[in-house]
mmCIF file of C-alpha atoms and ligand atoms in Angstrom:
data_model
loop_
_atom_site.group_PDB
_atom_site.id
_atom_site.type_symbol
_atom_site.label_atom_id
_atom_site.label_comp_id
_atom_site.label_asym_id
_atom_site.label_seq_id
_atom_site.Cartn_x
_atom_site.Cartn_y
_atom_site.Cartn_z
ATOM 1 C CA MET A 1 58.445 -6.117 17.251
ATOM 2 C CA LYS A 2 60.471 -4.362 19.941
ATOM 3 C CA PHE A 3 58.637 -2.741 22.841
ATOM 4 C CA ILE A 4 60.508 0.551 22.356
ATOM 5 C CA ASP A 5 58.710 0.907 18.989
ATOM 6 C CA SER A 6 55.258 0.238 20.460
ATOM 7 C CA LYS A 7 52.291 2.588 20.598
ATOM 8 C CA PHE A 8 52.429 2.263 24.409
ATOM 9 C CA VAL A 9 55.903 3.786 24.686
ATOM 10 C CA GLU A 10 54.948 6.355 22.062
ATOM 11 C CA LYS A 11 51.844 7.392 24.004
ATOM 12 C CA MET A 12 53.758 7.564 27.295
ATOM 13 C CA SER A 13 56.433 9.727 25.646
ATOM 14 C CA GLU A 14 53.890 12.021 24.028
ATOM 15 C CA THR A 15 51.785 12.418 27.173
ATOM 16 C CA THR A 16 54.650 13.097 29.569
ATOM 17 C CA ASN A 17 55.966 15.661 27.096
ATOM 18 C CA GLU A 18 52.575 17.378 26.904
ATOM 19 C CA LEU A 19 52.297 17.434 30.699
ATOM 20 C CA TYR A 20 55.760 19.001 30.873
ATOM 21 C CA LYS A 21 54.988 21.603 28.202
ATOM 22 C CA HIS A 22 51.869 22.698 30.073
ATOM 23 C CA GLY A 23 54.063 23.485 33.082
ATOM 24 C CA TRP A 24 52.344 20.855 35.212
ATOM 25 C CA ASP A 25 55.478 18.752 35.806
ATOM 26 C CA GLU A 26 58.449 20.850 36.802
ATOM 27 C CA ARG A 27 61.704 19.004 37.578
ATOM 28 C CA ASN A 28 60.757 15.422 38.552
ATOM 29 C CA GLY A 29 57.132 16.259 39.315
ATOM 30 C CA GLY A 30 54.418 13.925 38.107
ATOM 31 C CA ASN A 31 54.037 10.239 37.329
ATOM 32 C CA VAL A 32 51.974 8.055 35.003
ATOM 33 C CA SER A 33 51.105 4.357 34.974
ATOM 34 C CA LEU A 34 49.434 2.466 32.124
ATOM 35 C CA ARG A 35 48.158 -1.115 32.453
ATOM 36 C CA LEU A 36 48.875 -3.476 29.552
ATOM 37 C CA THR A 37 47.049 -6.749 28.982
ATOM 38 C CA GLN A 38 48.734 -10.141 28.618
ATOM 39 C CA GLU A 39 47.841 -10.196 24.889
ATOM 40 C CA GLU A 40 49.438 -6.800 24.395
ATOM 41 C CA VAL A 41 52.621 -7.861 26.176
ATOM 42 C CA ASP A 42 52.785 -11.131 24.214
ATOM 43 C CA GLN A 43 53.169 -9.221 20.930
ATOM 44 C CA PHE A 44 56.726 -8.161 21.761
ATOM 45 C CA ASP A 45 59.856 -10.273 21.175
ATOM 46 C CA ASP A 46 61.942 -8.591 23.848
ATOM 47 C CA LEU A 47 59.694 -8.933 26.939
ATOM 48 C CA GLY A 48 60.474 -12.571 27.637
ATOM 49 C CA LYS A 49 62.471 -12.470 30.821
ATOM 50 C CA THR A 50 62.793 -10.627 34.091
ATOM 51 C CA ILE A 51 65.661 -8.126 34.106
ATOM 52 C CA ARG A 52 65.505 -7.695 37.872
ATOM 53 C CA ASN A 53 63.075 -7.831 40.766
ATOM 54 C CA ILE A 54 62.130 -4.616 42.605
ATOM 55 C CA PRO A 55 60.523 -4.824 46.099
ATOM 56 C CA ILE A 56 57.502 -2.666 46.963
ATOM 57 C CA ASP A 57 56.399 -2.136 50.539
ATOM 58 C CA PHE A 58 52.662 -2.660 50.411
ATOM 59 C CA ASP A 59 50.379 -5.486 49.350
ATOM 60 C CA ALA A 60 49.654 -5.284 45.616
ATOM 61 C CA SER A 61 48.521 -8.917 45.409
ATOM 62 C CA PRO A 62 45.049 -7.983 44.034
ATOM 63 C CA LEU A 63 46.977 -6.946 40.892
ATOM 64 C CA ALA A 64 49.185 -10.064 40.750
ATOM 65 C CA GLY A 65 50.262 -10.846 37.189
ATOM 66 C CA GLN A 66 49.269 -7.444 35.808
ATOM 67 C CA TYR A 67 51.629 -5.355 33.693
ATOM 68 C CA TYR A 68 52.253 -1.641 34.124
ATOM 69 C CA LEU A 69 54.276 0.775 32.035
ATOM 70 C CA VAL A 70 55.259 3.371 34.628
ATOM 71 C CA THR A 71 57.469 6.452 34.866
ATOM 72 C CA GLY A 72 60.540 6.284 37.087
ATOM 73 C CA THR A 73 61.240 7.856 40.438
ATOM 74 C CA GLY A 74 63.253 11.070 40.188
ATOM 75 C CA ARG A 75 62.835 11.284 36.391
ATOM 76 C CA TYR A 76 62.114 14.542 34.616
ATOM 77 C CA PHE A 77 59.080 14.576 32.328
ATOM 78 C CA LYS A 78 60.956 16.900 29.963
ATOM 79 C CA ASN A 79 63.295 13.968 29.229
ATOM 80 C CA VAL A 80 61.028 10.916 28.970
ATOM 81 C CA HIS A 81 60.315 11.308 25.253
ATOM 82 C CA ASN A 82 64.053 11.319 24.475
ATOM 83 C CA TYR A 83 65.004 8.547 26.922
ATOM 84 C CA PRO A 84 61.937 6.341 27.396
ATOM 85 C CA GLU A 85 63.959 3.199 28.078
ATOM 86 C CA ARG A 86 65.789 4.957 30.903
ATOM 87 C CA ASP A 87 62.957 7.032 32.419
ATOM 88 C CA ALA A 88 60.119 4.498 32.205
ATOM 89 C CA GLY A 89 59.807 0.766 32.812
ATOM 90 C CA LEU A 90 57.424 -2.102 32.169
ATOM 91 C CA VAL A 91 56.837 -4.176 35.284
ATOM 92 C CA ARG A 92 54.767 -7.218 36.204
ATOM 93 C CA ILE A 93 53.290 -7.452 39.709
ATOM 94 C CA THR A 94 54.543 -10.707 41.252
ATOM 95 C CA ASP A 95 52.167 -13.341 42.585
ATOM 96 C CA GLU A 96 53.087 -12.441 46.182
ATOM 97 C CA GLY A 97 52.292 -8.770 45.470
ATOM 98 C CA ASN A 98 55.274 -7.480 47.450
ATOM 99 C CA SER A 99 57.556 -6.837 44.480
ATOM 100 C CA VAL A 100 57.541 -6.261 40.723
ATOM 101 C CA ASP A 101 59.522 -7.955 37.973
ATOM 102 C CA LEU A 102 61.122 -5.509 35.563
ATOM 103 C CA LEU A 103 60.653 -6.635 31.939
ATOM 104 C CA TRP A 104 61.814 -3.539 30.066
ATOM 105 C CA GLY A 105 63.256 -0.078 30.768
ATOM 106 C CA PHE A 106 64.820 1.620 33.811
ATOM 107 C CA ASN A 107 68.051 0.661 32.035
ATOM 108 C CA ASP A 108 70.282 2.734 34.326
ATOM 109 C CA GLY A 109 69.058 0.959 37.468
ATOM 110 C CA GLY A 110 65.924 3.056 38.035
ATOM 111 C CA GLN A 111 62.726 2.167 39.844
ATOM 112 C CA PRO A 112 59.011 3.012 39.541
ATOM 113 C CA THR A 113 57.740 6.391 40.730
ATOM 114 C CA SER A 114 57.712 7.239 44.440
ATOM 115 C CA GLU A 115 53.923 7.499 44.086
ATOM 116 C CA PHE A 116 53.645 3.871 42.968
ATOM 117 C CA PRO A 117 51.613 2.991 46.121
ATOM 118 C CA SER A 118 48.994 5.626 45.221
ATOM 119 C CA HIS A 119 48.949 4.424 41.616
ATOM 120 C CA LEU A 120 48.543 0.736 42.394
ATOM 121 C CA MET A 121 46.025 1.318 45.205
ATOM 122 C CA THR A 122 44.010 3.452 42.774
ATOM 123 C CA HIS A 123 44.216 0.748 40.090
ATOM 124 C CA ILE A 124 42.980 -1.809 42.660
ATOM 125 C CA GLN A 125 40.061 0.422 43.651
ATOM 126 C CA ARG A 126 39.022 1.417 40.126
ATOM 127 C CA GLN A 127 39.210 -2.080 38.674
ATOM 128 C CA LYS A 128 36.473 -3.045 41.149
ATOM 129 C CA ILE A 129 34.247 -0.441 39.457
ATOM 130 C CA ASP A 130 35.495 -0.477 35.875
ATOM 131 C CA SER A 131 37.198 -3.497 34.308
ATOM 132 C CA ASN A 132 38.562 -1.253 31.528
ATOM 133 C CA GLN A 133 40.495 0.873 34.044
ATOM 134 C CA ARG A 134 44.043 1.336 32.715
ATOM 135 C CA VAL A 135 45.622 4.669 33.514
ATOM 136 C CA VAL A 136 46.570 6.655 36.606
ATOM 137 C CA MET A 137 48.123 10.106 36.158
ATOM 138 C CA HIS A 138 49.513 12.541 38.706
ATOM 139 C CA CYS A 139 50.747 16.068 37.973
ATOM 140 C CA HIS A 140 50.978 19.566 39.451
ATOM 141 C CA PRO A 141 48.514 21.877 37.622
ATOM 142 C CA THR A 142 49.207 25.453 38.683
ATOM 143 C CA ASN A 143 45.695 26.877 38.945
ATOM 144 C CA LEU A 144 44.294 23.852 40.751
ATOM 145 C CA ILE A 145 47.075 24.055 43.335
ATOM 146 C CA ALA A 146 46.454 27.790 43.749
ATOM 147 C CA LEU A 147 42.741 27.127 44.288
ATOM 148 C CA SER A 148 43.601 24.779 47.157
ATOM 149 C CA PHE A 149 45.005 27.798 49.038
ATOM 150 C CA THR A 150 42.252 30.315 48.346
ATOM 151 C CA HIS A 151 39.085 28.213 48.454
ATOM 152 C CA GLU A 152 37.608 26.129 51.256
ATOM 153 C CA LEU A 153 38.501 22.480 50.732
ATOM 154 C CA ASP A 154 34.931 21.291 50.369
ATOM 155 C CA GLU A 155 34.106 18.807 47.606
ATOM 156 C CA ALA A 156 30.602 20.129 46.903
ATOM 157 C CA SER A 157 31.708 23.732 46.840
ATOM 158 C CA ILE A 158 34.760 23.174 44.590
ATOM 159 C CA SER A 159 32.931 20.769 42.272
ATOM 160 C CA ARG A 160 30.047 23.205 41.799
ATOM 161 C CA LEU A 161 32.449 26.093 41.249
ATOM 162 C CA LEU A 162 34.334 24.177 38.543
ATOM 163 C CA TRP A 163 31.105 22.958 36.896
ATOM 164 C CA LYS A 164 30.061 26.592 36.532
ATOM 165 C CA MET A 165 33.345 27.832 35.037
ATOM 166 C CA GLN A 166 32.583 26.309 31.608
ATOM 167 C CA ALA A 167 29.831 24.223 30.039
ATOM 168 C CA GLU A 168 32.239 21.321 29.444
ATOM 169 C CA SER A 169 33.028 20.636 33.108
ATOM 170 C CA LEU A 170 29.833 18.884 34.193
ATOM 171 C CA VAL A 171 29.883 16.693 31.091
ATOM 172 C CA VAL A 172 33.509 15.601 31.647
ATOM 173 C CA PHE A 173 33.406 15.123 35.442
ATOM 174 C CA PRO A 174 29.737 14.768 36.458
ATOM 175 C CA GLU A 175 30.721 13.035 39.706
ATOM 176 C CA GLY A 176 32.704 16.132 40.741
ATOM 177 C CA VAL A 177 36.154 16.365 42.305
ATOM 178 C CA GLY A 178 37.250 14.448 45.400
ATOM 179 C CA ILE A 179 39.556 16.114 47.924
ATOM 180 C CA ILE A 180 41.856 14.573 50.509
ATOM 181 C CA PRO A 181 43.536 16.582 53.295
ATOM 182 C CA TYR A 182 47.125 17.739 52.772
ATOM 183 C CA MET A 183 49.292 14.626 53.289
ATOM 184 C CA THR A 184 52.946 13.657 52.832
ATOM 185 C CA PRO A 185 53.609 12.545 49.242
ATOM 186 C CA GLY A 186 54.945 9.100 48.426
ATOM 187 C CA THR A 187 53.450 7.384 51.476
ATOM 188 C CA ASN A 188 51.093 4.436 51.705
ATOM 189 C CA ASP A 189 48.766 6.690 53.738
ATOM 190 C CA ILE A 190 48.247 9.168 50.896
ATOM 191 C CA GLY A 191 47.842 6.170 48.587
ATOM 192 C CA GLN A 192 45.056 4.712 50.723
ATOM 193 C CA ALA A 193 43.288 8.061 51.170
ATOM 194 C CA THR A 194 43.438 8.649 47.402
ATOM 195 C CA ALA A 195 42.207 5.152 46.552
ATOM 196 C CA ASP A 196 39.309 5.541 49.017
ATOM 197 C CA LYS A 197 38.205 8.691 47.177
ATOM 198 C CA MET A 198 38.527 6.871 43.862
ATOM 199 C CA SER A 199 35.524 4.745 44.802
ATOM 200 C CA GLU A 200 33.390 7.830 44.008
ATOM 201 C CA TYR A 201 35.592 10.059 41.862
ATOM 202 C CA ARG A 202 38.043 9.822 38.949
ATOM 203 C CA VAL A 203 39.758 13.064 39.945
ATOM 204 C CA VAL A 204 41.181 13.743 43.396
ATOM 205 C CA MET A 205 42.737 17.025 44.488
ATOM 206 C CA TRP A 206 45.882 16.786 46.584
ATOM 207 C CA PRO A 207 45.803 20.223 48.268
ATOM 208 C CA HIS A 208 48.985 22.324 47.911
ATOM 209 C CA HIS A 209 50.455 19.593 45.698
ATOM 210 C CA GLY A 210 48.484 18.538 42.625
ATOM 211 C CA ILE A 211 45.969 16.174 41.130
ATOM 212 C CA PHE A 212 45.450 12.430 40.837
ATOM 213 C CA ALA A 213 43.253 11.119 38.026
ATOM 214 C CA CYS A 214 42.367 7.772 36.502
ATOM 215 C CA GLY A 215 40.492 6.232 33.597
ATOM 216 C CA ASP A 216 40.458 3.881 30.637
ATOM 217 C CA SER A 217 42.954 5.568 28.303
ATOM 218 C CA MET A 218 45.816 8.059 28.319
ATOM 219 C CA ASP A 219 43.841 10.570 26.258
ATOM 220 C CA GLU A 220 40.782 10.317 28.487
ATOM 221 C CA VAL A 221 42.730 10.861 31.712
ATOM 222 C CA TYR A 222 44.871 13.613 30.198
ATOM 223 C CA GLY A 223 41.666 15.274 28.945
ATOM 224 C CA LEU A 224 40.084 14.990 32.373
ATOM 225 C CA ILE A 225 43.014 16.782 34.010
ATOM 226 C CA GLU A 226 43.097 19.363 31.204
ATOM 227 C CA THR A 227 39.396 20.122 31.694
ATOM 228 C CA VAL A 228 39.650 20.462 35.493
ATOM 229 C CA GLU A 229 42.705 22.686 35.190
ATOM 230 C CA LYS A 230 41.044 24.827 32.488
ATOM 231 C CA ALA A 231 38.107 25.454 34.845
ATOM 232 C CA CYS A 232 40.575 26.430 37.594
ATOM 233 C CA GLN A 233 42.377 28.717 35.147
ATOM 234 C CA ILE A 234 39.135 30.475 34.229
ATOM 235 C CA TYR A 235 38.510 31.040 37.942
ATOM 236 C CA THR A 236 42.005 32.506 38.337
ATOM 237 C CA THR A 237 41.366 34.791 35.367
ATOM 238 C CA ILE A 238 38.017 35.932 36.760
ATOM 239 C CA LYS A 239 39.741 36.836 40.035
ATOM 240 C CA SER A 240 42.473 38.705 38.197
ATOM 241 C CA GLN A 241 39.790 40.663 36.287
ATOM 242 C CA GLY A 242 38.472 41.928 39.618
ATOM 243 C CA GLY A 243 36.444 38.927 40.660
ATOM 244 C CA ASN A 244 32.944 40.289 40.081
ATOM 245 C CA ILE A 245 30.721 37.702 38.440
ATOM 246 C CA GLU A 246 27.979 39.527 36.526
ATOM 247 C CA GLN A 247 26.398 36.345 35.107
ATOM 248 C CA SER A 248 27.101 32.654 35.315
ATOM 249 C CA ILE A 249 25.900 29.124 34.569
ATOM 250 C CA THR A 250 22.935 28.488 36.887
ATOM 251 C CA ASP A 251 21.857 25.257 38.575
ATOM 252 C CA ASP A 252 19.045 24.990 36.010
ATOM 253 C CA ASP A 253 21.629 25.328 33.220
ATOM 254 C CA LEU A 254 23.638 22.484 34.809
ATOM 255 C CA ARG A 255 20.511 20.307 34.936
ATOM 256 C CA ASP A 256 19.819 21.033 31.271
ATOM 257 C CA LEU A 257 23.413 20.176 30.391
ATOM 258 C CA ALA A 258 23.190 16.870 32.277
ATOM 259 C CA LYS A 259 19.943 15.995 30.521
ATOM 260 C CA SER A 260 21.210 16.963 27.122
ATOM 261 C CA PHE A 261 24.510 15.029 27.432
ATOM 262 C CA GLY A 262 23.012 12.069 29.308
ATOM 263 C CA VAL A 263 25.280 12.365 32.362
ATOM 264 C CA THR A 264 24.268 12.010 36.015
ATOM 265 C CA PRO A 265 25.665 14.741 38.246
ATOM 266 C CA ASN A 266 26.693 13.806 41.768
ATOM 267 C CA PRO A 267 23.309 14.086 43.578
ATOM 268 C CA ASP A 268 25.025 15.451 46.704
ATOM 269 C CA PHE A 269 26.203 18.454 44.684
ATOM 270 C CA LEU A 270 23.234 19.013 42.346
ATOM 271 C CA SER A 271 19.676 17.766 42.667
ATOM 272 C CA MET A 272 18.031 16.858 39.364
ATOM 273 C CA ASP A 273 14.521 17.369 40.770
ATOM 274 C CA ALA A 274 13.988 20.705 39.098
ATOM 275 C CA VAL A 275 14.800 19.716 35.501
ATOM 276 C CA LYS A 276 13.183 22.164 33.049
ATOM 277 C CA ASN A 277 11.233 20.602 30.222
HETATM 278 O O1 2HA B 301 57.030 12.113 41.184
HETATM 279 O O2 2HA B 301 55.189 14.413 41.849
HETATM 280 O O3 2HA B 301 54.358 13.558 44.193
HETATM 281 C C1 2HA B 301 57.223 13.274 41.910
HETATM 282 C C2 2HA B 301 55.947 13.727 42.476
HETATM 283 C C3 2HA B 301 55.663 13.292 43.837
HETATM 284 ZN ZN1 ZN B 302 53.597 15.253 42.952
#
């Protein structure tokens, strides 16, 4: 079987297209990486040899030997589903961790996303917590970015706000939303700051820029971003309806939700002491 016909390329194509259609990845905005296992890679006849080696300028040696299907730098998400072999690539992290071997894709000379440091640093961090960690996704959701201008950049305050915008929020991101300061994209510094937050969160807000999220599957991470952005959109809509909140989800309601769905809310943002019986 050829890799181009795989479910991995299909899922990458479908997801980047969905992200584009939501308006969260204008021009070349956004990037996705998906880890594949050795067994998965071994199924394909055409992944035998290295096409070329691509240097990276940070130490990815904790991921040595791992495989990542990743979108390319400068590529437009509106195009990936038509040109996956040009706009995405499958790479293997070399043993030294300072470069990747290209096994498939980037067939016009392309390279992994400019946010590859943030992706790989996040993979390193999350694999310490969750051995099933596979996906990192970055995009530019409109309402979340808007919120980073109008709301104080406080993790407790924004997490509690988003939990109260819809019943689903607390169940999908009980740990809340991490926030880093505004930082220059594409740098190792933003990568390290993001990865540090990923020790506690699966979603990190990049103020005035977008969102970084991670998890075990494409659908799960996409769904996480969708749920956060939906909560932000409801907040935008409330403000555009005049902003008066006549009634809302209370802290007791959040505690009941947590109990009912068996999730543990971040204790810094919601105490479970007062659970109603
Ligand atoms: O890939 O979104 O943050 C383009 C970006 C950079
Ligand atoms: Zn971006």
